[in-house]
mmCIF file with all atom_site columns, C-alpha atoms in Angstrom:
data_model
loop_
_atom_site.group_PDB
_atom_site.id
_atom_site.type_symbol
_atom_site.label_atom_id
_atom_site.label_alt_id
_atom_site.label_comp_id
_atom_site.label_asym_id
_atom_site.label_entity_id
_atom_site.label_seq_id
_atom_site.pdbx_PDB_ins_code
_atom_site.Cartn_x
_atom_site.Cartn_y
_atom_site.Cartn_z
_atom_site.occupancy
_atom_site.B_iso_or_equiv
_atom_site.pdbx_formal_charge
_atom_site.auth_seq_id
_atom_site.auth_comp_id
_atom_site.auth_asym_id
_atom_site.auth_atom_id
_atom_site.pdbx_PDB_model_num
ATOM 1   C CA . MET A 1 1   ? 104.553 129.971 114.292 1.00 48.00 ? 1   MET A CA 1
ATOM 2   C CA . ARG A 1 2   ? 104.427 127.146 111.769 1.00 61.00 ? 2   ARG A CA 1
ATOM 3   C CA . GLU A 1 3   ? 102.217 124.166 112.498 1.00 68.00 ? 3   GLU A CA 1
ATOM 4   C CA . PRO A 1 4   ? 104.120 120.871 112.770 1.00 81.00 ? 4   PRO A CA 1
ATOM 5   C CA . ARG A 1 5   ? 104.031 118.636 109.701 1.00 89.00 ? 5   ARG A CA 1
ATOM 6   C CA . PRO A 1 6   ? 101.555 115.739 109.870 1.00 95.00 ? 6   PRO A CA 1
ATOM 7   C CA . VAL A 1 7   ? 103.325 112.423 110.427 1.00 98.00 ? 7   VAL A CA 1
ATOM 8   C CA . ILE A 1 8   ? 101.693 109.635 108.409 1.00 98.00 ? 8   ILE A CA 1
ATOM 9   C CA . GLY A 1 9   ? 102.326 106.019 109.391 1.00 99.00 ? 9   GLY A CA 1
ATOM 10  C CA . LEU A 1 10  ? 101.872 103.481 106.581 1.00 99.00 ? 10  LEU A CA 1
ATOM 11  C CA . ILE A 1 11  ? 101.634 99.821  107.581 1.00 99.00 ? 11  ILE A CA 1
ATOM 12  C CA . THR A 1 12  ? 102.172 97.112  104.974 1.00 98.00 ? 12  THR A CA 1
ATOM 13  C CA . ILE A 1 13  ? 101.316 93.490  105.691 1.00 98.00 ? 13  ILE A CA 1
ATOM 14  C CA . GLY A 1 14  ? 104.675 92.613  104.139 1.00 98.00 ? 14  GLY A CA 1
ATOM 15  C CA . GLN A 1 15  ? 107.991 94.400  104.538 1.00 98.00 ? 15  GLN A CA 1
ATOM 16  C CA . ALA A 1 16  ? 108.757 98.104  104.369 1.00 98.00 ? 16  ALA A CA 1
ATOM 17  C CA . PRO A 1 17  ? 109.540 100.170 102.439 1.00 97.00 ? 17  PRO A CA 1
ATOM 18  C CA . ARG A 1 18  ? 106.872 99.789  99.740  1.00 97.00 ? 18  ARG A CA 1
ATOM 19  C CA . VAL A 1 19  ? 108.851 101.345 96.920  1.00 96.00 ? 19  VAL A CA 1
ATOM 20  C CA . ASP A 1 20  ? 106.280 100.024 94.458  1.00 94.00 ? 20  ASP A CA 1
ATOM 21  C CA . VAL A 1 21  ? 103.252 102.029 95.660  1.00 95.00 ? 21  VAL A CA 1
ATOM 22  C CA . VAL A 1 22  ? 104.251 104.700 98.197  1.00 98.00 ? 22  VAL A CA 1
ATOM 23  C CA . PRO A 1 23  ? 105.853 107.030 95.574  1.00 97.00 ? 23  PRO A CA 1
ATOM 24  C CA . ASP A 1 24  ? 102.499 107.255 93.742  1.00 96.00 ? 24  ASP A CA 1
ATOM 25  C CA . MET A 1 25  ? 100.799 108.024 97.051  1.00 98.00 ? 25  MET A CA 1
ATOM 26  C CA . LEU A 1 26  ? 103.357 110.753 97.793  1.00 97.00 ? 26  LEU A CA 1
ATOM 27  C CA . ASP A 1 27  ? 102.505 112.396 94.470  1.00 97.00 ? 27  ASP A CA 1
ATOM 28  C CA . ILE A 1 28  ? 99.004  112.944 95.871  1.00 97.00 ? 28  ILE A CA 1
ATOM 29  C CA . LEU A 1 29  ? 100.045 113.827 99.418  1.00 96.00 ? 29  LEU A CA 1
ATOM 30  C CA . GLY A 1 30  ? 102.557 116.367 98.179  1.00 92.00 ? 30  GLY A CA 1
ATOM 31  C CA . PRO A 1 31  ? 105.076 118.223 100.332 1.00 90.00 ? 31  PRO A CA 1
ATOM 32  C CA . GLY A 1 32  ? 104.438 119.152 103.929 1.00 91.00 ? 32  GLY A CA 1
ATOM 33  C CA . VAL A 1 33  ? 103.900 115.654 105.320 1.00 95.00 ? 33  VAL A CA 1
ATOM 34  C CA . GLU A 1 34  ? 106.308 113.161 106.812 1.00 97.00 ? 34  GLU A CA 1
ATOM 35  C CA . VAL A 1 35  ? 105.726 109.514 105.912 1.00 98.00 ? 35  VAL A CA 1
ATOM 36  C CA . ARG A 1 36  ? 107.023 106.651 108.040 1.00 98.00 ? 36  ARG A CA 1
ATOM 37  C CA . GLU A 1 37  ? 106.616 103.050 106.924 1.00 99.00 ? 37  GLU A CA 1
ATOM 38  C CA . ALA A 1 38  ? 106.474 99.814  108.891 1.00 99.00 ? 38  ALA A CA 1
ATOM 39  C CA . GLY A 1 39  ? 105.789 96.228  107.864 1.00 99.00 ? 39  GLY A CA 1
ATOM 40  C CA . ALA A 1 40  ? 104.133 93.320  109.624 1.00 99.00 ? 40  ALA A CA 1
ATOM 41  C CA . LEU A 1 41  ? 106.954 91.071  108.375 1.00 99.00 ? 41  LEU A CA 1
ATOM 42  C CA . ASP A 1 42  ? 109.837 93.473  109.032 1.00 98.00 ? 42  ASP A CA 1
ATOM 43  C CA . GLY A 1 43  ? 112.906 91.730  110.433 1.00 97.00 ? 43  GLY A CA 1
ATOM 44  C CA . LEU A 1 44  ? 111.741 88.219  109.492 1.00 98.00 ? 44  LEU A CA 1
ATOM 45  C CA . ALA A 1 45  ? 113.844 85.844  107.407 1.00 97.00 ? 45  ALA A CA 1
ATOM 46  C CA . ARG A 1 46  ? 112.233 83.952  104.527 1.00 96.00 ? 46  ARG A CA 1
ATOM 47  C CA . ALA A 1 47  ? 112.011 80.754  106.578 1.00 97.00 ? 47  ALA A CA 1
ATOM 48  C CA . GLU A 1 48  ? 110.099 82.616  109.297 1.00 98.00 ? 48  GLU A CA 1
ATOM 49  C CA . ILE A 1 49  ? 107.763 84.157  106.739 1.00 98.00 ? 49  ILE A CA 1
ATOM 50  C CA . ASP A 1 50  ? 107.106 80.731  105.217 1.00 97.00 ? 50  ASP A CA 1
ATOM 51  C CA . ARG A 1 51  ? 105.801 79.582  108.602 1.00 98.00 ? 51  ARG A CA 1
ATOM 52  C CA . LEU A 1 52  ? 103.054 82.211  108.313 1.00 98.00 ? 52  LEU A CA 1
ATOM 53  C CA . ALA A 1 53  ? 101.734 80.667  105.078 1.00 98.00 ? 53  ALA A CA 1
ATOM 54  C CA . PRO A 1 54  ? 97.990  79.975  104.785 1.00 97.00 ? 54  PRO A CA 1
ATOM 55  C CA . GLY A 1 55  ? 96.704  76.579  105.824 1.00 96.00 ? 55  GLY A CA 1
ATOM 56  C CA . PRO A 1 56  ? 93.367  74.928  104.997 1.00 95.00 ? 56  PRO A CA 1
ATOM 57  C CA . GLY A 1 57  ? 90.524  77.353  105.655 1.00 94.00 ? 57  GLY A CA 1
ATOM 58  C CA . ASP A 1 58  ? 92.777  80.381  106.146 1.00 97.00 ? 58  ASP A CA 1
ATOM 59  C CA . GLU A 1 59  ? 92.083  83.670  104.402 1.00 96.00 ? 59  GLU A CA 1
ATOM 60  C CA . ILE A 1 60  ? 94.895  84.233  101.904 1.00 96.00 ? 60  ILE A CA 1
ATOM 61  C CA . LEU A 1 61  ? 96.861  87.466  101.632 1.00 96.00 ? 61  LEU A CA 1
ATOM 62  C CA . VAL A 1 62  ? 99.761  88.196  99.313  1.00 95.00 ? 62  VAL A CA 1
ATOM 63  C CA . THR A 1 63  ? 102.317 90.912  99.874  1.00 94.00 ? 63  THR A CA 1
ATOM 64  C CA . ARG A 1 64  ? 105.623 92.338  98.739  1.00 94.00 ? 64  ARG A CA 1
ATOM 65  C CA . LEU A 1 65  ? 108.893 91.700  100.555 1.00 95.00 ? 65  LEU A CA 1
ATOM 66  C CA . ALA A 1 66  ? 111.869 94.021  100.911 1.00 95.00 ? 66  ALA A CA 1
ATOM 67  C CA . ASP A 1 67  ? 113.848 92.085  98.287  1.00 94.00 ? 67  ASP A CA 1
ATOM 68  C CA . GLY A 1 68  ? 111.111 92.655  95.686  1.00 92.00 ? 68  GLY A CA 1
ATOM 69  C CA . GLY A 1 69  ? 109.728 89.134  95.987  1.00 93.00 ? 69  GLY A CA 1
ATOM 70  C CA . SER A 1 70  ? 106.260 88.244  97.237  1.00 93.00 ? 70  SER A CA 1
ATOM 71  C CA . ALA A 1 71  ? 104.800 85.901  99.829  1.00 96.00 ? 71  ALA A CA 1
ATOM 72  C CA . PHE A 1 72  ? 101.433 84.364  100.645 1.00 96.00 ? 72  PHE A CA 1
ATOM 73  C CA . VAL A 1 73  ? 100.489 84.672  104.318 1.00 98.00 ? 73  VAL A CA 1
ATOM 74  C CA . ALA A 1 74  ? 97.438  83.851  106.428 1.00 98.00 ? 74  ALA A CA 1
ATOM 75  C CA . LYS A 1 75  ? 95.446  86.839  107.671 1.00 97.00 ? 75  LYS A CA 1
ATOM 76  C CA . ARG A 1 76  ? 95.225  85.359  111.178 1.00 97.00 ? 76  ARG A CA 1
ATOM 77  C CA . HIS A 1 77  ? 99.019  85.282  111.403 1.00 98.00 ? 77  HIS A CA 1
ATOM 78  C CA . VAL A 1 78  ? 99.647  88.869  110.336 1.00 98.00 ? 78  VAL A CA 1
ATOM 79  C CA . THR A 1 79  ? 96.758  90.639  112.101 1.00 98.00 ? 79  THR A CA 1
ATOM 80  C CA . PRO A 1 80  ? 98.472  90.801  115.523 1.00 98.00 ? 80  PRO A CA 1
ATOM 81  C CA . ARG A 1 81  ? 101.654 91.985  113.858 1.00 98.00 ? 81  ARG A CA 1
ATOM 82  C CA . ILE A 1 82  ? 99.731  94.758  112.072 1.00 98.00 ? 82  ILE A CA 1
ATOM 83  C CA . GLN A 1 83  ? 98.227  95.829  115.384 1.00 98.00 ? 83  GLN A CA 1
ATOM 84  C CA . ALA A 1 84  ? 101.696 95.996  116.921 1.00 98.00 ? 84  ALA A CA 1
ATOM 85  C CA . ARG A 1 85  ? 102.988 98.188  114.067 1.00 99.00 ? 85  ARG A CA 1
ATOM 86  C CA . ILE A 1 86  ? 100.098 100.631 114.486 1.00 99.00 ? 86  ILE A CA 1
ATOM 87  C CA . ALA A 1 87  ? 100.942 101.005 118.171 1.00 98.00 ? 87  ALA A CA 1
ATOM 88  C CA . GLU A 1 88  ? 104.659 101.442 117.427 1.00 99.00 ? 88  GLU A CA 1
ATOM 89  C CA . LEU A 1 89  ? 104.050 104.150 114.839 1.00 99.00 ? 89  LEU A CA 1
ATOM 90  C CA . GLU A 1 90  ? 101.687 106.010 117.154 1.00 98.00 ? 90  GLU A CA 1
ATOM 91  C CA . ARG A 1 91  ? 104.188 105.857 119.999 1.00 98.00 ? 91  ARG A CA 1
ATOM 92  C CA . GLY A 1 92  ? 106.765 107.261 117.590 1.00 98.00 ? 92  GLY A CA 1
ATOM 93  C CA . GLY A 1 93  ? 104.618 110.299 116.840 1.00 98.00 ? 93  GLY A CA 1
ATOM 94  C CA . ALA A 1 94  ? 102.366 109.323 113.920 1.00 98.00 ? 94  ALA A CA 1
ATOM 95  C CA . THR A 1 95  ? 99.374  111.651 113.807 1.00 96.00 ? 95  THR A CA 1
ATOM 96  C CA . LEU A 1 96  ? 97.436  109.157 111.687 1.00 98.00 ? 96  LEU A CA 1
ATOM 97  C CA . THR A 1 97  ? 98.071  105.711 110.260 1.00 99.00 ? 97  THR A CA 1
ATOM 98  C CA . ALA A 1 98  ? 96.854  103.829 107.197 1.00 99.00 ? 98  ALA A CA 1
ATOM 99  C CA . LEU A 1 99  ? 96.847  100.123 106.429 1.00 99.00 ? 99  LEU A CA 1
ATOM 100 C CA . LEU A 1 100 ? 98.318  99.157  103.055 1.00 98.00 ? 100 LEU A CA 1
ATOM 101 C CA . CYS A 1 101 ? 96.085  96.151  102.419 1.00 98.00 ? 101 CYS A CA 1
ATOM 102 C CA . THR A 1 102 ? 92.579  95.848  100.984 1.00 97.00 ? 102 THR A CA 1
ATOM 103 C CA . GLY A 1 103 ? 91.756  92.722  102.972 1.00 95.00 ? 103 GLY A CA 1
ATOM 104 C CA . ALA A 1 104 ? 88.746  92.773  105.300 1.00 93.00 ? 104 ALA A CA 1
ATOM 105 C CA . PHE A 1 105 ? 90.210  93.089  108.788 1.00 93.00 ? 105 PHE A CA 1
ATOM 106 C CA . PRO A 1 106 ? 88.373  93.395  112.084 1.00 84.00 ? 106 PRO A CA 1
ATOM 107 C CA . ARG A 1 107 ? 88.310  96.869  113.557 1.00 84.00 ? 107 ARG A CA 1
ATOM 108 C CA . LEU A 1 108 ? 91.903  97.480  114.515 1.00 94.00 ? 108 LEU A CA 1
ATOM 109 C CA . ALA A 1 109 ? 92.658  99.448  117.669 1.00 96.00 ? 109 ALA A CA 1
ATOM 110 C CA . ALA A 1 110 ? 94.164  102.901 117.232 1.00 98.00 ? 110 ALA A CA 1
ATOM 111 C CA . ALA A 1 111 ? 94.555  105.919 119.500 1.00 98.00 ? 111 ALA A CA 1
ATOM 112 C CA . ARG A 1 112 ? 94.588  108.275 116.496 1.00 98.00 ? 112 ARG A CA 1
ATOM 113 C CA . PRO A 1 113 ? 92.837  108.221 113.098 1.00 98.00 ? 113 PRO A CA 1
ATOM 114 C CA . LEU A 1 114 ? 93.390  104.982 111.149 1.00 98.00 ? 114 LEU A CA 1
ATOM 115 C CA . VAL A 1 115 ? 92.464  104.499 107.483 1.00 98.00 ? 115 VAL A CA 1
ATOM 116 C CA . GLN A 1 116 ? 91.499  100.957 106.430 1.00 98.00 ? 116 GLN A CA 1
ATOM 117 C CA . PRO A 1 117 ? 91.212  100.616 102.632 1.00 98.00 ? 117 PRO A CA 1
ATOM 118 C CA . GLN A 1 118 ? 88.510  97.965  102.413 1.00 97.00 ? 118 GLN A CA 1
ATOM 119 C CA . PRO A 1 119 ? 85.717  99.938  104.131 1.00 96.00 ? 119 PRO A CA 1
ATOM 120 C CA . VAL A 1 120 ? 86.836  103.054 102.249 1.00 97.00 ? 120 VAL A CA 1
ATOM 121 C CA . LEU A 1 121 ? 86.386  101.188 98.943  1.00 97.00 ? 121 LEU A CA 1
ATOM 122 C CA . LEU A 1 122 ? 83.008  99.848  100.030 1.00 97.00 ? 122 LEU A CA 1
ATOM 123 C CA . GLY A 1 123 ? 81.789  103.279 101.095 1.00 96.00 ? 123 GLY A CA 1
ATOM 124 C CA . LEU A 1 124 ? 82.738  104.812 97.755  1.00 97.00 ? 124 LEU A CA 1
ATOM 125 C CA . LEU A 1 125 ? 81.201  102.026 95.690  1.00 98.00 ? 125 LEU A CA 1
ATOM 126 C CA . ARG A 1 126 ? 77.933  102.202 97.654  1.00 97.00 ? 126 ARG A CA 1
ATOM 127 C CA . GLY A 1 127 ? 77.703  105.853 96.673  1.00 97.00 ? 127 GLY A CA 1
ATOM 128 C CA . LEU A 1 128 ? 78.091  105.119 92.950  1.00 98.00 ? 128 LEU A CA 1
ATOM 129 C CA . THR A 1 129 ? 75.933  103.653 90.210  1.00 97.00 ? 129 THR A CA 1
ATOM 130 C CA . TRP A 1 130 ? 77.259  102.349 86.901  1.00 97.00 ? 130 TRP A CA 1
ATOM 131 C CA . PRO A 1 131 ? 76.094  100.317 83.910  1.00 96.00 ? 131 PRO A CA 1
ATOM 132 C CA . GLY A 1 132 ? 77.067  96.651  83.795  1.00 96.00 ? 132 GLY A CA 1
ATOM 133 C CA . ARG A 1 133 ? 78.814  94.539  86.414  1.00 98.00 ? 133 ARG A CA 1
ATOM 134 C CA . LEU A 1 134 ? 81.485  95.393  88.932  1.00 99.00 ? 134 LEU A CA 1
ATOM 135 C CA . GLY A 1 135 ? 84.883  94.071  87.910  1.00 99.00 ? 135 GLY A CA 1
ATOM 136 C CA . VAL A 1 136 ? 87.229  93.110  90.735  1.00 99.00 ? 136 VAL A CA 1
ATOM 137 C CA . LEU A 1 137 ? 90.929  92.539  90.079  1.00 98.00 ? 137 LEU A CA 1
ATOM 138 C CA . THR A 1 138 ? 92.321  90.097  92.636  1.00 98.00 ? 138 THR A CA 1
ATOM 139 C CA . PRO A 1 139 ? 96.029  89.272  92.992  1.00 95.00 ? 139 PRO A CA 1
ATOM 140 C CA . SER A 1 140 ? 96.044  85.531  92.195  1.00 95.00 ? 140 SER A CA 1
ATOM 141 C CA . VAL A 1 141 ? 93.920  82.591  91.085  1.00 96.00 ? 141 VAL A CA 1
ATOM 142 C CA . ARG A 1 142 ? 94.071  81.365  94.703  1.00 95.00 ? 142 ARG A CA 1
ATOM 143 C CA . HIS A 1 143 ? 92.282  84.549  95.775  1.00 96.00 ? 143 HIS A CA 1
ATOM 144 C CA . VAL A 1 144 ? 89.324  84.218  93.385  1.00 98.00 ? 144 VAL A CA 1
ATOM 145 C CA . PRO A 1 145 ? 86.914  82.126  95.544  1.00 97.00 ? 145 PRO A CA 1
ATOM 146 C CA . GLN A 1 146 ? 87.399  84.150  98.739  1.00 97.00 ? 146 GLN A CA 1
ATOM 147 C CA . THR A 1 147 ? 87.303  87.465  96.863  1.00 97.00 ? 147 THR A CA 1
ATOM 148 C CA . GLU A 1 148 ? 84.072  86.545  95.090  1.00 98.00 ? 148 GLU A CA 1
ATOM 149 C CA . ALA A 1 149 ? 82.484  85.392  98.358  1.00 97.00 ? 149 ALA A CA 1
ATOM 150 C CA . ARG A 1 150 ? 83.503  88.590  100.176 1.00 96.00 ? 150 ARG A CA 1
ATOM 151 C CA . TRP A 1 151 ? 82.154  90.950  97.521  1.00 98.00 ? 151 TRP A CA 1
ATOM 152 C CA . ARG A 1 152 ? 78.915  88.974  97.207  1.00 98.00 ? 152 ARG A CA 1
ATOM 153 C CA . ALA A 1 153 ? 78.488  89.119  100.989 1.00 97.00 ? 153 ALA A CA 1
ATOM 154 C CA . ASP A 1 154 ? 78.865  92.891  100.700 1.00 96.00 ? 154 ASP A CA 1
ATOM 155 C CA . GLY A 1 155 ? 75.952  93.037  98.243  1.00 96.00 ? 155 GLY A CA 1
ATOM 156 C CA . PHE A 1 156 ? 77.711  93.197  94.862  1.00 97.00 ? 156 PHE A CA 1
ATOM 157 C CA . ASP A 1 157 ? 77.592  91.002  91.751  1.00 96.00 ? 157 ASP A CA 1
ATOM 158 C CA . PRO A 1 158 ? 81.328  90.876  91.019  1.00 98.00 ? 158 PRO A CA 1
ATOM 159 C CA . LEU A 1 159 ? 83.227  89.543  88.057  1.00 99.00 ? 159 LEU A CA 1
ATOM 160 C CA . VAL A 1 160 ? 86.483  88.539  89.751  1.00 99.00 ? 160 VAL A CA 1
ATOM 161 C CA . VAL A 1 161 ? 89.559  88.402  87.516  1.00 98.00 ? 161 VAL A CA 1
ATOM 162 C CA . PRO A 1 162 ? 93.051  87.401  88.702  1.00 97.00 ? 162 PRO A CA 1
ATOM 163 C CA . LEU A 1 163 ? 95.984  89.683  87.918  1.00 96.00 ? 163 LEU A CA 1
ATOM 164 C CA . SER A 1 164 ? 99.111  89.694  90.032  1.00 93.00 ? 164 SER A CA 1
ATOM 165 C CA . PRO A 1 165 ? 100.266 93.198  90.973  1.00 91.00 ? 165 PRO A CA 1
ATOM 166 C CA . TYR A 1 166 ? 103.764 91.724  90.868  1.00 80.00 ? 166 TYR A CA 1
ATOM 167 C CA . GLU A 1 167 ? 103.364 90.758  87.172  1.00 70.00 ? 167 GLU A CA 1
ATOM 168 C CA . GLU A 1 168 ? 101.942 94.082  86.005  1.00 59.00 ? 168 GLU A CA 1
ATOM 169 C CA . HIS A 1 169 ? 104.963 94.603  83.785  1.00 71.00 ? 169 HIS A CA 1
ATOM 170 C CA . GLU A 1 170 ? 103.764 91.721  81.576  1.00 83.00 ? 170 GLU A CA 1
ATOM 171 C CA . PRO A 1 171 ? 101.537 93.273  78.880  1.00 88.00 ? 171 PRO A CA 1
ATOM 172 C CA . ALA A 1 172 ? 99.992  89.891  78.030  1.00 92.00 ? 172 ALA A CA 1
ATOM 173 C CA . ALA A 1 173 ? 98.719  89.457  81.614  1.00 93.00 ? 173 ALA A CA 1
ATOM 174 C CA . VAL A 1 174 ? 97.125  92.905  81.591  1.00 94.00 ? 174 VAL A CA 1
ATOM 175 C CA . ARG A 1 175 ? 95.526  92.244  78.202  1.00 96.00 ? 175 ARG A CA 1
ATOM 176 C CA . ARG A 1 176 ? 94.072  88.923  79.418  1.00 96.00 ? 176 ARG A CA 1
ATOM 177 C CA . ALA A 1 177 ? 92.550  90.654  82.423  1.00 97.00 ? 177 ALA A CA 1
ATOM 178 C CA . ALA A 1 178 ? 91.134  93.428  80.237  1.00 98.00 ? 178 ALA A CA 1
ATOM 179 C CA . ASP A 1 179 ? 89.660  90.882  77.800  1.00 98.00 ? 179 ASP A CA 1
ATOM 180 C CA . ALA A 1 180 ? 87.927  89.083  80.687  1.00 98.00 ? 180 ALA A CA 1
ATOM 181 C CA . LEU A 1 181 ? 86.499  92.342  82.047  1.00 98.00 ? 181 LEU A CA 1
ATOM 182 C CA . ARG A 1 182 ? 85.204  93.398  78.625  1.00 98.00 ? 182 ARG A CA 1
ATOM 183 C CA . ALA A 1 183 ? 83.696  89.977  77.933  1.00 98.00 ? 183 ALA A CA 1
ATOM 184 C CA . GLY A 1 184 ? 81.918  90.067  81.310  1.00 98.00 ? 184 GLY A CA 1
ATOM 185 C CA . GLY A 1 185 ? 80.223  93.383  80.618  1.00 98.00 ? 185 GLY A CA 1
ATOM 186 C CA . VAL A 1 186 ? 82.031  95.292  83.352  1.00 98.00 ? 186 VAL A CA 1
ATOM 187 C CA . GLY A 1 187 ? 81.063  98.964  83.721  1.00 98.00 ? 187 GLY A CA 1
ATOM 188 C CA . LEU A 1 188 ? 83.340  99.798  86.662  1.00 99.00 ? 188 LEU A CA 1
ATOM 189 C CA . ALA A 1 189 ? 86.399  98.007  88.016  1.00 99.00 ? 189 ALA A CA 1
ATOM 190 C CA . VAL A 1 190 ? 88.211  98.066  91.343  1.00 98.00 ? 190 VAL A CA 1
ATOM 191 C CA . MET A 1 191 ? 91.781  96.872  91.869  1.00 98.00 ? 191 MET A CA 1
ATOM 192 C CA . ASP A 1 192 ? 91.379  94.863  95.067  1.00 98.00 ? 192 ASP A CA 1
ATOM 193 C CA . CYS A 1 193 ? 94.994  94.798  96.232  1.00 97.00 ? 193 CYS A CA 1
ATOM 194 C CA . ILE A 1 194 ? 97.103  97.668  97.511  1.00 96.00 ? 194 ILE A CA 1
ATOM 195 C CA . GLY A 1 195 ? 99.980  96.589  95.240  1.00 95.00 ? 195 GLY A CA 1
ATOM 196 C CA . PHE A 1 196 ? 98.219  97.579  92.004  1.00 96.00 ? 196 PHE A CA 1
ATOM 197 C CA . ARG A 1 197 ? 99.611  100.761 90.516  1.00 94.00 ? 197 ARG A CA 1
ATOM 198 C CA . ARG A 1 198 ? 98.439  103.799 88.598  1.00 95.00 ? 198 ARG A CA 1
ATOM 199 C CA . THR A 1 199 ? 100.200 102.679 85.401  1.00 94.00 ? 199 THR A CA 1
ATOM 200 C CA . THR A 1 200 ? 98.260  99.409  85.298  1.00 94.00 ? 200 THR A CA 1
ATOM 201 C CA . ARG A 1 201 ? 95.012  101.254 86.010  1.00 96.00 ? 201 ARG A CA 1
ATOM 202 C CA . ASP A 1 202 ? 95.699  103.495 83.028  1.00 96.00 ? 202 ASP A CA 1
ATOM 203 C CA . GLU A 1 203 ? 96.365  100.481 80.776  1.00 95.00 ? 203 GLU A CA 1
ATOM 204 C CA . LEU A 1 204 ? 93.237  98.617  81.905  1.00 96.00 ? 204 LEU A CA 1
ATOM 205 C CA . GLN A 1 205 ? 91.051  101.677 81.594  1.00 97.00 ? 205 GLN A CA 1
ATOM 206 C CA . ALA A 1 206 ? 92.302  102.301 78.070  1.00 97.00 ? 206 ALA A CA 1
ATOM 207 C CA . LEU A 1 207 ? 91.688  98.670  77.071  1.00 98.00 ? 207 LEU A CA 1
ATOM 208 C CA . THR A 1 208 ? 88.250  98.286  78.696  1.00 98.00 ? 208 THR A CA 1
ATOM 209 C CA . GLY A 1 209 ? 86.793  101.787 78.619  1.00 97.00 ? 209 GLY A CA 1
ATOM 210 C CA . ALA A 1 210 ? 85.595  101.213 82.196  1.00 98.00 ? 210 ALA A CA 1
ATOM 211 C CA . PRO A 1 211 ? 86.542  103.555 85.061  1.00 98.00 ? 211 PRO A CA 1
ATOM 212 C CA . THR A 1 212 ? 89.004  101.719 87.316  1.00 98.00 ? 212 THR A CA 1
ATOM 213 C CA . LEU A 1 213 ? 89.744  102.479 90.975  1.00 98.00 ? 213 LEU A CA 1
ATOM 214 C CA . VAL A 1 214 ? 93.227  102.081 92.466  1.00 97.00 ? 214 VAL A CA 1
ATOM 215 C CA . ALA A 1 215 ? 93.099  101.400 96.204  1.00 97.00 ? 215 ALA A CA 1
ATOM 216 C CA . ASN A 1 216 ? 96.400  103.010 97.194  1.00 97.00 ? 216 ASN A CA 1
ATOM 217 C CA . LEU A 1 217 ? 95.559  106.255 95.366  1.00 98.00 ? 217 LEU A CA 1
ATOM 218 C CA . LEU A 1 218 ? 92.137  106.373 96.984  1.00 98.00 ? 218 LEU A CA 1
ATOM 219 C CA . VAL A 1 219 ? 93.732  105.895 100.414 1.00 98.00 ? 219 VAL A CA 1
ATOM 220 C CA . ALA A 1 220 ? 96.209  108.678 99.653  1.00 98.00 ? 220 ALA A CA 1
ATOM 221 C CA . ARG A 1 221 ? 93.350  111.034 98.783  1.00 98.00 ? 221 ARG A CA 1
ATOM 222 C CA . VAL A 1 222 ? 91.602  110.232 102.069 1.00 98.00 ? 222 VAL A CA 1
ATOM 223 C CA . ILE A 1 223 ? 94.837  110.858 103.984 1.00 98.00 ? 223 ILE A CA 1
ATOM 224 C CA . ALA A 1 224 ? 95.309  114.173 102.165 1.00 97.00 ? 224 ALA A CA 1
ATOM 225 C CA . GLU A 1 225 ? 91.793  115.238 103.135 1.00 97.00 ? 225 GLU A CA 1
ATOM 226 C CA . LEU A 1 226 ? 92.373  114.278 106.769 1.00 96.00 ? 226 LEU A CA 1
ATOM 227 C CA . CYS A 1 227 ? 95.562  116.373 106.717 1.00 94.00 ? 227 CYS A CA 1
ATOM 228 C CA . GLY A 1 228 ? 93.720  119.348 105.267 1.00 91.00 ? 228 GLY A CA 1
ATOM 229 C CA . LYS A 1 229 ? 95.664  119.227 101.994 1.00 80.00 ? 229 LYS A CA 1
#
């Protein structure tokens, strides 16, 4: 008798489906799994999303919407909505879930295995050594101060460079980011937003010569291992 296919629940902090990153993840997961997506902002109109925007002192997150646009939201506004999506996916039969955001969230409740990208990235980096500084690609200039503070608090000496994952198709933006990483003596880089893609990693790596980690691909590899693939 055939074992049932694993059902993987993917939760974006924006709106599902994430046609920008999930196909690359599926390349790693391969056949034999069922993927179901849900978004913290699913069903919300733009005016409702705008009311979730960051205020003074809020931690800033940026995410993709179903229409291909993007939105800045406050972490405190979306966290309860993420928790609700985890519960919904589990009730619907998900055997494990994964968060599609590299932000530092509190431990989210889950009845089944849950993959959170930020501690996965930290665990990998703490097991590596490399020459030079750690380069961190963050999705906007607005993110730079909080991203630098978070990585320093985690014990790293980061060179934080803004690059929007929603402007990756602009070669000049990628070149500027690569120039900044090279000038800062970066020996390893991490793309600190789930929206960054394999193609941009390949471009940056070619321009800088530094190994570059893509969060969504790393999460996909962890999921594959948990599924015994």
